[in-house]
Amino acid sequence: MQDVIVVPAFVGLGAPWWDAEARGAVYGLTRNSGPAEIARATLEAVAFQTNDLIAAMRKDWKGDGAKTVLRVDGGMTASDWTMQRLADILDAPVDRPVVLETTALGAAWLAGSKAGVWPKQAAFAKSWKAEKRFSAKMDGKTRTAKLKLWADAVRRTLS
């Protein structure tokens, strides 16, 4: 397996890097690299960036942040592979809901609640149901190696 890393800094890198001048880059390409390796690296970049954000948030948490469970939504969450890789990189459970587009559902609830036809916020929140939980399966040595490659790629991408 090739260690291709994509840093999708197409309009800079946001939190926690805050470098508007950084630009997207692909590292580790060889003559054997093809669309599959680049696609895999692009999906892994989502997991790496999420890990960076959670690490930054943990610095601000007052309590025990070790018991992270990430709830996800959106079209990308339909990919079992991507959600498993996210759990592996975070070393934490990832819960995918029955309704993948919870942002749209939330917008509908806001409109319905203002019209008085949907339940109160607490009752609506109880309607969230997990469809599947992804638990980390990647060994610590592999995770550490992948995170080191990511950190090095980000360092080289920063302006």
mmCIF file with all atom_site columns, C-alpha atoms in Angstrom:
data_model
loop_
_atom_site.group_PDB
_atom_site.id
_atom_site.type_symbol
_atom_site.label_atom_id
_atom_site.label_alt_id
_atom_site.label_comp_id
_atom_site.label_asym_id
_atom_site.label_entity_id
_atom_site.label_seq_id
_atom_site.pdbx_PDB_ins_code
_atom_site.Cartn_x
_atom_site.Cartn_y
_atom_site.Cartn_z
_atom_site.occupancy
_atom_site.B_iso_or_equiv
_atom_site.pdbx_formal_charge
_atom_site.auth_seq_id
_atom_site.auth_comp_id
_atom_site.auth_asym_id
_atom_site.auth_atom_id
_atom_site.pdbx_PDB_model_num
ATOM 1   C CA . MET A 1 1   ? 0.000   0.000  0.000   1.00 0.00 ? 1   MET A CA 1
ATOM 2   C CA . GLN A 1 2   ? 1.252   3.459  -0.912  1.00 0.00 ? 2   GLN A CA 1
ATOM 3   C CA . ASP A 1 3   ? 1.392   6.310  1.577   1.00 0.00 ? 3   ASP A CA 1
ATOM 4   C CA . VAL A 1 4   ? -0.305  8.959  -0.559  1.00 0.00 ? 4   VAL A CA 1
ATOM 5   C CA . ILE A 1 5   ? -1.469  11.988 1.442   1.00 0.00 ? 5   ILE A CA 1
ATOM 6   C CA . VAL A 1 6   ? -3.796  14.695 0.130   1.00 0.00 ? 6   VAL A CA 1
ATOM 7   C CA . VAL A 1 7   ? -3.893  18.024 1.961   1.00 0.00 ? 7   VAL A CA 1
ATOM 8   C CA . PRO A 1 8   ? -7.033  19.689 0.542   1.00 0.00 ? 8   PRO A CA 1
ATOM 9   C CA . ALA A 1 9   ? -6.042  23.289 1.166   1.00 0.00 ? 9   ALA A CA 1
ATOM 10  C CA . PHE A 1 10  ? -7.702  24.603 -1.980  1.00 0.00 ? 10  PHE A CA 1
ATOM 11  C CA . VAL A 1 11  ? -8.603  27.924 -0.328  1.00 0.00 ? 11  VAL A CA 1
ATOM 12  C CA . GLY A 1 12  ? -6.129  27.696 2.531   1.00 0.00 ? 12  GLY A CA 1
ATOM 13  C CA . LEU A 1 13  ? -6.220  25.658 5.717   1.00 0.00 ? 13  LEU A CA 1
ATOM 14  C CA . GLY A 1 14  ? -8.783  26.589 8.332   1.00 0.00 ? 14  GLY A CA 1
ATOM 15  C CA . ALA A 1 15  ? -8.955  25.522 11.964  1.00 0.00 ? 15  ALA A CA 1
ATOM 16  C CA . PRO A 1 16  ? -6.740  24.669 13.675  1.00 0.00 ? 16  PRO A CA 1
ATOM 17  C CA . TRP A 1 17  ? -4.037  25.771 11.206  1.00 0.00 ? 17  TRP A CA 1
ATOM 18  C CA . TRP A 1 18  ? -5.435  29.166 10.115  1.00 0.00 ? 18  TRP A CA 1
ATOM 19  C CA . ASP A 1 19  ? -3.256  29.580 7.047   1.00 0.00 ? 19  ASP A CA 1
ATOM 20  C CA . ALA A 1 20  ? -5.179  31.310 4.257   1.00 0.00 ? 20  ALA A CA 1
ATOM 21  C CA . GLU A 1 21  ? -2.144  31.136 1.961   1.00 0.00 ? 21  GLU A CA 1
ATOM 22  C CA . ALA A 1 22  ? -1.671  27.343 2.128   1.00 0.00 ? 22  ALA A CA 1
ATOM 23  C CA . ARG A 1 23  ? -2.619  25.513 -1.071  1.00 0.00 ? 23  ARG A CA 1
ATOM 24  C CA . GLY A 1 24  ? -3.709  21.950 -1.754  1.00 0.00 ? 24  GLY A CA 1
ATOM 25  C CA . ALA A 1 25  ? -1.008  19.351 -2.209  1.00 0.00 ? 25  ALA A CA 1
ATOM 26  C CA . VAL A 1 26  ? -0.570  15.650 -2.856  1.00 0.00 ? 26  VAL A CA 1
ATOM 27  C CA . TYR A 1 27  ? 2.422   13.864 -1.328  1.00 0.00 ? 27  TYR A CA 1
ATOM 28  C CA . GLY A 1 28  ? 3.829   10.397 -1.837  1.00 0.00 ? 28  GLY A CA 1
ATOM 29  C CA . LEU A 1 29  ? 2.918   9.919  -5.488  1.00 0.00 ? 29  LEU A CA 1
ATOM 30  C CA . THR A 1 30  ? 4.837   7.279  -7.407  1.00 0.00 ? 30  THR A CA 1
ATOM 31  C CA . ARG A 1 31  ? 4.480   5.880  -10.909 1.00 0.00 ? 31  ARG A CA 1
ATOM 32  C CA . ASN A 1 32  ? 2.217   3.238  -9.353  1.00 0.00 ? 32  ASN A CA 1
ATOM 33  C CA . SER A 1 33  ? -0.184  5.851  -7.962  1.00 0.00 ? 33  SER A CA 1
ATOM 34  C CA . GLY A 1 34  ? -3.530  6.074  -9.649  1.00 0.00 ? 34  GLY A CA 1
ATOM 35  C CA . PRO A 1 35  ? -7.073  7.268  -9.089  1.00 0.00 ? 35  PRO A CA 1
ATOM 36  C CA . ALA A 1 36  ? -7.709  4.705  -6.321  1.00 0.00 ? 36  ALA A CA 1
ATOM 37  C CA . GLU A 1 37  ? -4.770  5.918  -4.222  1.00 0.00 ? 37  GLU A CA 1
ATOM 38  C CA . ILE A 1 38  ? -5.725  9.562  -4.664  1.00 0.00 ? 38  ILE A CA 1
ATOM 39  C CA . ALA A 1 39  ? -9.387  8.873  -3.833  1.00 0.00 ? 39  ALA A CA 1
ATOM 40  C CA . ARG A 1 40  ? -8.384  6.945  -0.712  1.00 0.00 ? 40  ARG A CA 1
ATOM 41  C CA . ALA A 1 41  ? -6.024  9.716  0.388   1.00 0.00 ? 41  ALA A CA 1
ATOM 42  C CA . THR A 1 42  ? -8.718  12.340 -0.172  1.00 0.00 ? 42  THR A CA 1
ATOM 43  C CA . LEU A 1 43  ? -11.204 10.450 2.000   1.00 0.00 ? 43  LEU A CA 1
ATOM 44  C CA . GLU A 1 44  ? -8.516  9.897  4.650   1.00 0.00 ? 44  GLU A CA 1
ATOM 45  C CA . ALA A 1 45  ? -7.873  13.658 4.651   1.00 0.00 ? 45  ALA A CA 1
ATOM 46  C CA . VAL A 1 46  ? -11.399 14.139 6.020   1.00 0.00 ? 46  VAL A CA 1
ATOM 47  C CA . ALA A 1 47  ? -10.522 11.867 8.943   1.00 0.00 ? 47  ALA A CA 1
ATOM 48  C CA . PHE A 1 48  ? -7.183  13.595 9.533   1.00 0.00 ? 48  PHE A CA 1
ATOM 49  C CA . GLN A 1 49  ? -8.744  17.066 9.470   1.00 0.00 ? 49  GLN A CA 1
ATOM 50  C CA . THR A 1 50  ? -11.485 15.948 11.852  1.00 0.00 ? 50  THR A CA 1
ATOM 51  C CA . ASN A 1 51  ? -8.825  14.560 14.179  1.00 0.00 ? 51  ASN A CA 1
ATOM 52  C CA . ASP A 1 52  ? -6.991  17.911 14.082  1.00 0.00 ? 52  ASP A CA 1
ATOM 53  C CA . LEU A 1 53  ? -10.185 19.765 15.007  1.00 0.00 ? 53  LEU A CA 1
ATOM 54  C CA . ILE A 1 54  ? -11.076 17.427 17.852  1.00 0.00 ? 54  ILE A CA 1
ATOM 55  C CA . ALA A 1 55  ? -7.518  17.698 19.226  1.00 0.00 ? 55  ALA A CA 1
ATOM 56  C CA . ALA A 1 56  ? -7.845  21.498 19.171  1.00 0.00 ? 56  ALA A CA 1
ATOM 57  C CA . MET A 1 57  ? -11.245 21.348 20.900  1.00 0.00 ? 57  MET A CA 1
ATOM 58  C CA . ARG A 1 58  ? -9.876  19.013 23.578  1.00 0.00 ? 58  ARG A CA 1
ATOM 59  C CA . LYS A 1 59  ? -7.413  21.731 24.561  1.00 0.00 ? 59  LYS A CA 1
ATOM 60  C CA . ASP A 1 60  ? -10.410 23.932 25.408  1.00 0.00 ? 60  ASP A CA 1
ATOM 61  C CA . TRP A 1 61  ? -12.499 21.269 27.186  1.00 0.00 ? 61  TRP A CA 1
ATOM 62  C CA . LYS A 1 62  ? -12.719 21.608 30.941  1.00 0.00 ? 62  LYS A CA 1
ATOM 63  C CA . GLY A 1 63  ? -13.834 18.028 31.620  1.00 0.00 ? 63  GLY A CA 1
ATOM 64  C CA . ASP A 1 64  ? -12.842 14.564 30.514  1.00 0.00 ? 64  ASP A CA 1
ATOM 65  C CA . GLY A 1 65  ? -12.644 14.663 26.725  1.00 0.00 ? 65  GLY A CA 1
ATOM 66  C CA . ALA A 1 66  ? -11.400 11.088 26.443  1.00 0.00 ? 66  ALA A CA 1
ATOM 67  C CA . LYS A 1 67  ? -14.921 9.703  25.959  1.00 0.00 ? 67  LYS A CA 1
ATOM 68  C CA . THR A 1 68  ? -15.531 11.180 22.531  1.00 0.00 ? 68  THR A CA 1
ATOM 69  C CA . VAL A 1 69  ? -18.326 9.810  20.364  1.00 0.00 ? 69  VAL A CA 1
ATOM 70  C CA . LEU A 1 70  ? -18.662 11.594 17.057  1.00 0.00 ? 70  LEU A CA 1
ATOM 71  C CA . ARG A 1 71  ? -22.113 11.901 15.497  1.00 0.00 ? 71  ARG A CA 1
ATOM 72  C CA . VAL A 1 72  ? -21.946 12.437 11.763  1.00 0.00 ? 72  VAL A CA 1
ATOM 73  C CA . ASP A 1 73  ? -24.351 13.367 8.996   1.00 0.00 ? 73  ASP A CA 1
ATOM 74  C CA . GLY A 1 74  ? -24.349 14.292 5.327   1.00 0.00 ? 74  GLY A CA 1
ATOM 75  C CA . GLY A 1 75  ? -23.849 12.432 2.092   1.00 0.00 ? 75  GLY A CA 1
ATOM 76  C CA . MET A 1 76  ? -20.308 11.256 2.804   1.00 0.00 ? 76  MET A CA 1
ATOM 77  C CA . THR A 1 77  ? -21.528 9.330  5.843   1.00 0.00 ? 77  THR A CA 1
ATOM 78  C CA . ALA A 1 78  ? -23.173 6.795  3.522   1.00 0.00 ? 78  ALA A CA 1
ATOM 79  C CA . SER A 1 79  ? -19.681 5.393  2.898   1.00 0.00 ? 79  SER A CA 1
ATOM 80  C CA . ASP A 1 80  ? -18.961 2.626  5.412   1.00 0.00 ? 80  ASP A CA 1
ATOM 81  C CA . TRP A 1 81  ? -15.272 2.731  4.463   1.00 0.00 ? 81  TRP A CA 1
ATOM 82  C CA . THR A 1 82  ? -14.996 6.457  5.195   1.00 0.00 ? 82  THR A CA 1
ATOM 83  C CA . MET A 1 83  ? -16.830 6.186  8.512   1.00 0.00 ? 83  MET A CA 1
ATOM 84  C CA . GLN A 1 84  ? -14.656 3.239  9.568   1.00 0.00 ? 84  GLN A CA 1
ATOM 85  C CA . ARG A 1 85  ? -11.494 5.164  8.662   1.00 0.00 ? 85  ARG A CA 1
ATOM 86  C CA . LEU A 1 86  ? -12.797 8.145  10.658  1.00 0.00 ? 86  LEU A CA 1
ATOM 87  C CA . ALA A 1 87  ? -13.323 5.934  13.717  1.00 0.00 ? 87  ALA A CA 1
ATOM 88  C CA . ASP A 1 88  ? -9.872  4.405  13.207  1.00 0.00 ? 88  ASP A CA 1
ATOM 89  C CA . ILE A 1 89  ? -8.064  7.750  12.954  1.00 0.00 ? 89  ILE A CA 1
ATOM 90  C CA . LEU A 1 90  ? -9.996  9.278  15.873  1.00 0.00 ? 90  LEU A CA 1
ATOM 91  C CA . ASP A 1 91  ? -9.674  6.102  17.937  1.00 0.00 ? 91  ASP A CA 1
ATOM 92  C CA . ALA A 1 92  ? -13.257 6.805  18.966  1.00 0.00 ? 92  ALA A CA 1
ATOM 93  C CA . PRO A 1 93  ? -16.754 5.593  18.064  1.00 0.00 ? 93  PRO A CA 1
ATOM 94  C CA . VAL A 1 94  ? -18.547 7.246  15.146  1.00 0.00 ? 94  VAL A CA 1
ATOM 95  C CA . ASP A 1 95  ? -22.350 7.143  15.117  1.00 0.00 ? 95  ASP A CA 1
ATOM 96  C CA . ARG A 1 96  ? -24.194 7.413  11.814  1.00 0.00 ? 96  ARG A CA 1
ATOM 97  C CA . PRO A 1 97  ? -27.881 8.360  12.051  1.00 0.00 ? 97  PRO A CA 1
ATOM 98  C CA . VAL A 1 98  ? -30.840 6.736  10.353  1.00 0.00 ? 98  VAL A CA 1
ATOM 99  C CA . VAL A 1 99  ? -31.526 10.072 8.620   1.00 0.00 ? 99  VAL A CA 1
ATOM 100 C CA . LEU A 1 100 ? -28.234 10.995 6.929   1.00 0.00 ? 100 LEU A CA 1
ATOM 101 C CA . GLU A 1 101 ? -29.230 14.542 6.049   1.00 0.00 ? 101 GLU A CA 1
ATOM 102 C CA . THR A 1 102 ? -29.892 15.784 9.569   1.00 0.00 ? 102 THR A CA 1
ATOM 103 C CA . THR A 1 103 ? -29.003 19.350 8.554   1.00 0.00 ? 103 THR A CA 1
ATOM 104 C CA . ALA A 1 104 ? -31.994 19.402 6.198   1.00 0.00 ? 104 ALA A CA 1
ATOM 105 C CA . LEU A 1 105 ? -34.124 17.752 8.868   1.00 0.00 ? 105 LEU A CA 1
ATOM 106 C CA . GLY A 1 106 ? -33.046 20.428 11.352  1.00 0.00 ? 106 GLY A CA 1
ATOM 107 C CA . ALA A 1 107 ? -33.963 23.203 8.925   1.00 0.00 ? 107 ALA A CA 1
ATOM 108 C CA . ALA A 1 108 ? -37.369 21.593 8.415   1.00 0.00 ? 108 ALA A CA 1
ATOM 109 C CA . TRP A 1 109 ? -37.821 21.382 12.184  1.00 0.00 ? 109 TRP A CA 1
ATOM 110 C CA . LEU A 1 110 ? -36.969 25.084 12.593  1.00 0.00 ? 110 LEU A CA 1
ATOM 111 C CA . ALA A 1 111 ? -39.603 26.027 10.028  1.00 0.00 ? 111 ALA A CA 1
ATOM 112 C CA . GLY A 1 112 ? -42.154 23.614 11.501  1.00 0.00 ? 112 GLY A CA 1
ATOM 113 C CA . SER A 1 113 ? -41.522 24.722 15.058  1.00 0.00 ? 113 SER A CA 1
ATOM 114 C CA . LYS A 1 114 ? -42.039 28.376 14.126  1.00 0.00 ? 114 LYS A CA 1
ATOM 115 C CA . ALA A 1 115 ? -45.301 27.372 12.470  1.00 0.00 ? 115 ALA A CA 1
ATOM 116 C CA . GLY A 1 116 ? -46.271 25.440 15.606  1.00 0.00 ? 116 GLY A CA 1
ATOM 117 C CA . VAL A 1 117 ? -46.609 22.070 13.873  1.00 0.00 ? 117 VAL A CA 1
ATOM 118 C CA . TRP A 1 118 ? -43.504 20.245 15.175  1.00 0.00 ? 118 TRP A CA 1
ATOM 119 C CA . PRO A 1 119 ? -42.600 19.190 18.694  1.00 0.00 ? 119 PRO A CA 1
ATOM 120 C CA . LYS A 1 120 ? -40.561 21.195 21.144  1.00 0.00 ? 120 LYS A CA 1
ATOM 121 C CA . GLN A 1 121 ? -36.780 21.063 20.786  1.00 0.00 ? 121 GLN A CA 1
ATOM 122 C CA . ALA A 1 122 ? -36.215 18.429 23.501  1.00 0.00 ? 122 ALA A CA 1
ATOM 123 C CA . ALA A 1 123 ? -38.809 16.096 21.983  1.00 0.00 ? 123 ALA A CA 1
ATOM 124 C CA . PHE A 1 124 ? -37.347 16.601 18.509  1.00 0.00 ? 124 PHE A CA 1
ATOM 125 C CA . ALA A 1 125 ? -33.821 15.844 19.779  1.00 0.00 ? 125 ALA A CA 1
ATOM 126 C CA . LYS A 1 126 ? -35.072 12.518 21.146  1.00 0.00 ? 126 LYS A CA 1
ATOM 127 C CA . SER A 1 127 ? -36.053 11.484 17.607  1.00 0.00 ? 127 SER A CA 1
ATOM 128 C CA . TRP A 1 128 ? -32.356 11.112 16.628  1.00 0.00 ? 128 TRP A CA 1
ATOM 129 C CA . LYS A 1 129 ? -31.555 7.434  16.140  1.00 0.00 ? 129 LYS A CA 1
ATOM 130 C CA . ALA A 1 130 ? -28.246 5.779  15.309  1.00 0.00 ? 130 ALA A CA 1
ATOM 131 C CA . GLU A 1 131 ? -28.268 3.503  12.283  1.00 0.00 ? 131 GLU A CA 1
ATOM 132 C CA . LYS A 1 132 ? -24.748 2.183  12.866  1.00 0.00 ? 132 LYS A CA 1
ATOM 133 C CA . ARG A 1 133 ? -21.806 2.674  15.210  1.00 0.00 ? 133 ARG A CA 1
ATOM 134 C CA . PHE A 1 134 ? -18.287 2.384  13.813  1.00 0.00 ? 134 PHE A CA 1
ATOM 135 C CA . SER A 1 135 ? -15.632 1.457  16.385  1.00 0.00 ? 135 SER A CA 1
ATOM 136 C CA . ALA A 1 136 ? -11.885 1.835  15.934  1.00 0.00 ? 136 ALA A CA 1
ATOM 137 C CA . LYS A 1 137 ? -10.168 -1.299 14.624  1.00 0.00 ? 137 LYS A CA 1
ATOM 138 C CA . MET A 1 138 ? -6.820  0.149  13.528  1.00 0.00 ? 138 MET A CA 1
ATOM 139 C CA . ASP A 1 139 ? -3.864  -0.747 15.727  1.00 0.00 ? 139 ASP A CA 1
ATOM 140 C CA . GLY A 1 140 ? -2.131  2.107  17.534  1.00 0.00 ? 140 GLY A CA 1
ATOM 141 C CA . LYS A 1 141 ? 1.147   1.729  15.642  1.00 0.00 ? 141 LYS A CA 1
ATOM 142 C CA . THR A 1 142 ? -0.563  2.114  12.266  1.00 0.00 ? 142 THR A CA 1
ATOM 143 C CA . ARG A 1 143 ? -2.645  5.062  13.512  1.00 0.00 ? 143 ARG A CA 1
ATOM 144 C CA . THR A 1 144 ? 0.449   6.824  14.866  1.00 0.00 ? 144 THR A CA 1
ATOM 145 C CA . ALA A 1 145 ? 2.342   6.276  11.609  1.00 0.00 ? 145 ALA A CA 1
ATOM 146 C CA . LYS A 1 146 ? -0.534  7.652  9.530   1.00 0.00 ? 146 LYS A CA 1
ATOM 147 C CA . LEU A 1 147 ? -0.916  10.688 11.794  1.00 0.00 ? 147 LEU A CA 1
ATOM 148 C CA . LYS A 1 148 ? 2.822   11.389 11.510  1.00 0.00 ? 148 LYS A CA 1
ATOM 149 C CA . LEU A 1 149 ? 2.605   11.296 7.702   1.00 0.00 ? 149 LEU A CA 1
ATOM 150 C CA . TRP A 1 150 ? -0.378  13.664 7.825   1.00 0.00 ? 150 TRP A CA 1
ATOM 151 C CA . ALA A 1 151 ? 1.363   16.088 10.209  1.00 0.00 ? 151 ALA A CA 1
ATOM 152 C CA . ASP A 1 152 ? 4.448   16.142 7.982   1.00 0.00 ? 152 ASP A CA 1
ATOM 153 C CA . ALA A 1 153 ? 2.330   16.792 4.875   1.00 0.00 ? 153 ALA A CA 1
ATOM 154 C CA . VAL A 1 154 ? 0.466   19.645 6.605   1.00 0.00 ? 154 VAL A CA 1
ATOM 155 C CA . ARG A 1 155 ? 3.764   21.145 7.823   1.00 0.00 ? 155 ARG A CA 1
ATOM 156 C CA . ARG A 1 156 ? 5.113   21.119 4.260   1.00 0.00 ? 156 ARG A CA 1
ATOM 157 C CA . THR A 1 157 ? 1.878   22.667 2.924   1.00 0.00 ? 157 THR A CA 1
ATOM 158 C CA . LEU A 1 158 ? 1.746   25.619 5.334   1.00 0.00 ? 158 LEU A CA 1
ATOM 159 C CA . SER A 1 159 ? 2.898   28.902 3.806   1.00 0.00 ? 159 SER A CA 1
#
